[in-house]
mmCIF file of C-alpha atoms in Angstrom:
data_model
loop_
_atom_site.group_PDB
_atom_site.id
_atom_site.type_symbol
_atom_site.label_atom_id
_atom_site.label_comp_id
_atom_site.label_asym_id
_atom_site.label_seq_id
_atom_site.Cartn_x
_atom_site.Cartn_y
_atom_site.Cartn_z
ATOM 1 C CA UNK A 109 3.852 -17.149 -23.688
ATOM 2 C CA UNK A 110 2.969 -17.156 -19.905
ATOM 3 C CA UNK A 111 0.630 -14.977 -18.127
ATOM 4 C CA UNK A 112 2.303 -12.392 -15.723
ATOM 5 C CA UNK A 113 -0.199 -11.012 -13.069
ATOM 6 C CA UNK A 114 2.787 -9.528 -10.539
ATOM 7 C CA UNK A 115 5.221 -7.544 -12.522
ATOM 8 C CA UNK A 116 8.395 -5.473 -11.102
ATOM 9 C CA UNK A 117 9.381 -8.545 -8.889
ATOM 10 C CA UNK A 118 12.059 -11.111 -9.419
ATOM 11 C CA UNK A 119 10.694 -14.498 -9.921
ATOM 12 C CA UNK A 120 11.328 -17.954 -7.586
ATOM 13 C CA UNK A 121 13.511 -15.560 -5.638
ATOM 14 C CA UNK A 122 13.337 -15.377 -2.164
ATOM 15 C CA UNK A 123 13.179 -11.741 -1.486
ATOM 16 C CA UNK A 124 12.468 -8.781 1.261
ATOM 17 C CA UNK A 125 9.367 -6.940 0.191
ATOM 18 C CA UNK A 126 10.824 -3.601 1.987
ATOM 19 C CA UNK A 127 13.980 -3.801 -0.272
ATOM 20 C CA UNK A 128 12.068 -3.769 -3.359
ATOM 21 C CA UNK A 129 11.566 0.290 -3.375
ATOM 22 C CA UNK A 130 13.966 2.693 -1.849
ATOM 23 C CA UNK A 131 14.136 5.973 0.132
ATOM 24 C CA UNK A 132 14.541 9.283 -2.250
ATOM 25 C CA UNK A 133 15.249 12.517 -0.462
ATOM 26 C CA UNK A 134 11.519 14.735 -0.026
ATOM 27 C CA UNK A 135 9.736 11.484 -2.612
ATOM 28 C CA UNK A 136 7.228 9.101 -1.695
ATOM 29 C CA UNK A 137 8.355 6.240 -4.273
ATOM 30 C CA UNK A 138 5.806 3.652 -5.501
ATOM 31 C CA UNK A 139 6.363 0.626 -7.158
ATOM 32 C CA UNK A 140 2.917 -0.974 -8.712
ATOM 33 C CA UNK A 141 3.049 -5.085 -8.586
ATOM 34 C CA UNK A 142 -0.409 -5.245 -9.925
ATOM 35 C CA UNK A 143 -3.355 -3.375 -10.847
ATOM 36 C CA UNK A 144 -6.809 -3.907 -12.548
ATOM 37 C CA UNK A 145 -10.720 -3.820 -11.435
ATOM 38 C CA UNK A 146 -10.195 -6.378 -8.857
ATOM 39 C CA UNK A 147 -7.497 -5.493 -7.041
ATOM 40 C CA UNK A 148 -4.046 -3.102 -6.106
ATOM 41 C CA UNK A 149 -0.579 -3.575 -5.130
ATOM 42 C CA UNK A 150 1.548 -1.326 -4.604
ATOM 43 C CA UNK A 151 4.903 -0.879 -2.578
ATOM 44 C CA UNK A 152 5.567 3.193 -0.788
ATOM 45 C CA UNK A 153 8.743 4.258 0.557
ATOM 46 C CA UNK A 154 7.856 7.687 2.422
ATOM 47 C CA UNK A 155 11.034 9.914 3.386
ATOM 48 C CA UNK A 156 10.294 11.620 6.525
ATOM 49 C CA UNK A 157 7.792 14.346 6.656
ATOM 50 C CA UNK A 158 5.902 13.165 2.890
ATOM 51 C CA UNK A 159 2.303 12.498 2.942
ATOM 52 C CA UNK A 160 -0.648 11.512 1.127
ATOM 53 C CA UNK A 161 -3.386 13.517 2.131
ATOM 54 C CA UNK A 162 -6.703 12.659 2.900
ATOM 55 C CA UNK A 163 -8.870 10.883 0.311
ATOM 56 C CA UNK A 164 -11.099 8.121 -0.299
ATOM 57 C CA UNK A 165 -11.320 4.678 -2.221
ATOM 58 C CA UNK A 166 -13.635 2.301 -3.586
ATOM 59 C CA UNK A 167 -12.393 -0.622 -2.156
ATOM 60 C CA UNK A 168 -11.036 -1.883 1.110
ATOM 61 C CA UNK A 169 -7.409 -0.984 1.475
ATOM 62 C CA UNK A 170 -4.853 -3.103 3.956
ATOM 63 C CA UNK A 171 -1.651 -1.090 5.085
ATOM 64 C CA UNK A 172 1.381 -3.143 5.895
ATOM 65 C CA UNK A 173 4.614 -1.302 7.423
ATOM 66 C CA UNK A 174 7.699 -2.953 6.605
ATOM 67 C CA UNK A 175 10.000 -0.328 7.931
ATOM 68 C CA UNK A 176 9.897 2.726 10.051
ATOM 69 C CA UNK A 177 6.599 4.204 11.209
ATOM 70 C CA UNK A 178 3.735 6.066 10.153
ATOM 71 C CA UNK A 179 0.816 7.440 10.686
ATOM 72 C CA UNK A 180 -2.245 7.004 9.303
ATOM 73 C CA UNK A 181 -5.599 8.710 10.155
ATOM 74 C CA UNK A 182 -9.194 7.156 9.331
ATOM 75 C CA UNK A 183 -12.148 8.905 9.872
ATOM 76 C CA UNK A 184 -10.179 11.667 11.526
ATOM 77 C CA UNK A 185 -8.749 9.425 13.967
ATOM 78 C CA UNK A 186 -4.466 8.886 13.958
ATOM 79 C CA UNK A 187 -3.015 5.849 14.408
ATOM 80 C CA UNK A 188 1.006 4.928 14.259
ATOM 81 C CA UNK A 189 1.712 2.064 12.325
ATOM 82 C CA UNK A 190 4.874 0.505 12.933
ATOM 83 C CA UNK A 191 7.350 -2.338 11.069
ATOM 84 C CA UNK A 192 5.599 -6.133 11.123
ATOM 85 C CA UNK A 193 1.839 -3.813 11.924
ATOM 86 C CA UNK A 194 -1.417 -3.917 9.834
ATOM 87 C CA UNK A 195 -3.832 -2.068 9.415
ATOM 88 C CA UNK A 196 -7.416 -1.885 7.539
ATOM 89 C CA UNK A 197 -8.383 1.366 5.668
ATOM 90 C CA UNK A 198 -12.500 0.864 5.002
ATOM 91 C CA UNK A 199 -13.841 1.751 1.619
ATOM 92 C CA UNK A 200 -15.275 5.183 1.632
ATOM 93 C CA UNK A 201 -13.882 6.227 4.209
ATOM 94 C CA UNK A 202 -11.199 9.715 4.202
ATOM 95 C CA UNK A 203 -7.743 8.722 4.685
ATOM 96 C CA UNK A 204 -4.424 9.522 4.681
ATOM 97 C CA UNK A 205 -0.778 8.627 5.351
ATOM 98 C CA UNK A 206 1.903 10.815 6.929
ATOM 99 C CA UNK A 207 5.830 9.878 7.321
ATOM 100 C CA UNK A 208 6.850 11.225 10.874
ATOM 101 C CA UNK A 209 10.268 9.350 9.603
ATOM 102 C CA UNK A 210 11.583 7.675 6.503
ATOM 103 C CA UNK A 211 8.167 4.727 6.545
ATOM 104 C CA UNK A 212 8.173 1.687 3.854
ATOM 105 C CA UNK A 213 4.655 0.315 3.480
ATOM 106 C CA UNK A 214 2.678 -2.474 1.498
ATOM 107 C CA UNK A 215 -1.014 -1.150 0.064
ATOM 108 C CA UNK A 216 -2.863 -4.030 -0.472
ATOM 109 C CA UNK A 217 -6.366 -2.623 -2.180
ATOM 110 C CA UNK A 218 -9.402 -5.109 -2.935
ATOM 111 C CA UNK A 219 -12.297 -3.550 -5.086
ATOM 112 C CA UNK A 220 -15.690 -4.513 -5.159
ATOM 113 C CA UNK A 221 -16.790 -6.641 -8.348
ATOM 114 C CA UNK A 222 -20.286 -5.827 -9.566
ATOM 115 C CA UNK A 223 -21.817 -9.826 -9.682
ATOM 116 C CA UNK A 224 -24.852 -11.272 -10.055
ATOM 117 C CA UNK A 225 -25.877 -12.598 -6.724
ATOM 118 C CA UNK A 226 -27.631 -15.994 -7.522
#
């Protein structure tokens, strides 16, 4: 048997990451492609006016639009994010994510590893 690390993703397919998860009317749909200590991904598709209110992680977070725009607010401070844009969400730092309009994103979250420095 072969080891899967990214699941809900066709394999040696070429494929558009925003076309993986879809719009729902008043949903913010996820799809998970991985997740353990190390590290997150997860695909969003935010129908206008849906949020994710302010909170904090562990672990650095990198937000990738792939459609629409959004906004999304470190440290008090709003940003729009638009299609092809990155941006990086610092560990402990309060965050959050609102949908002005319909907003497909790419959360990208590396957590810290506890190792012995040599």
């Amino acid at each position: 048997m072969e080891d899967i690390f990214l699941k809900n993703l066709d394999r040696e397919t070429v494929l558009k990451l925003s076309e993986q998860v879809s719009f729902l009317p008043g949903q913010i749909v996820s799809k998970t492609l991985a997740q353990n200590s190390a590290v997150s991904l997860t695909l969003f598709a935010f129908d206008s006016g849906e949020e994710i209110s302010t909170h904090e992680s562990h672990g650095d977070a990198l937000v990738i639009a792939l459609e629409g725009a959004g906004e999304i607010t470190i440290d008090g401070k709003k940003q729009t994010l638009r299609a092809g844009e990155s941006i990086v969400m610092p560990a402990n730092h309060p965050h959050a994510v609102f949908a002005p309009e319909p907003f497909k994103m790419f959360l990208i979250v590396v957590f810290p590893q506890n190792r012995k420095e040599s």
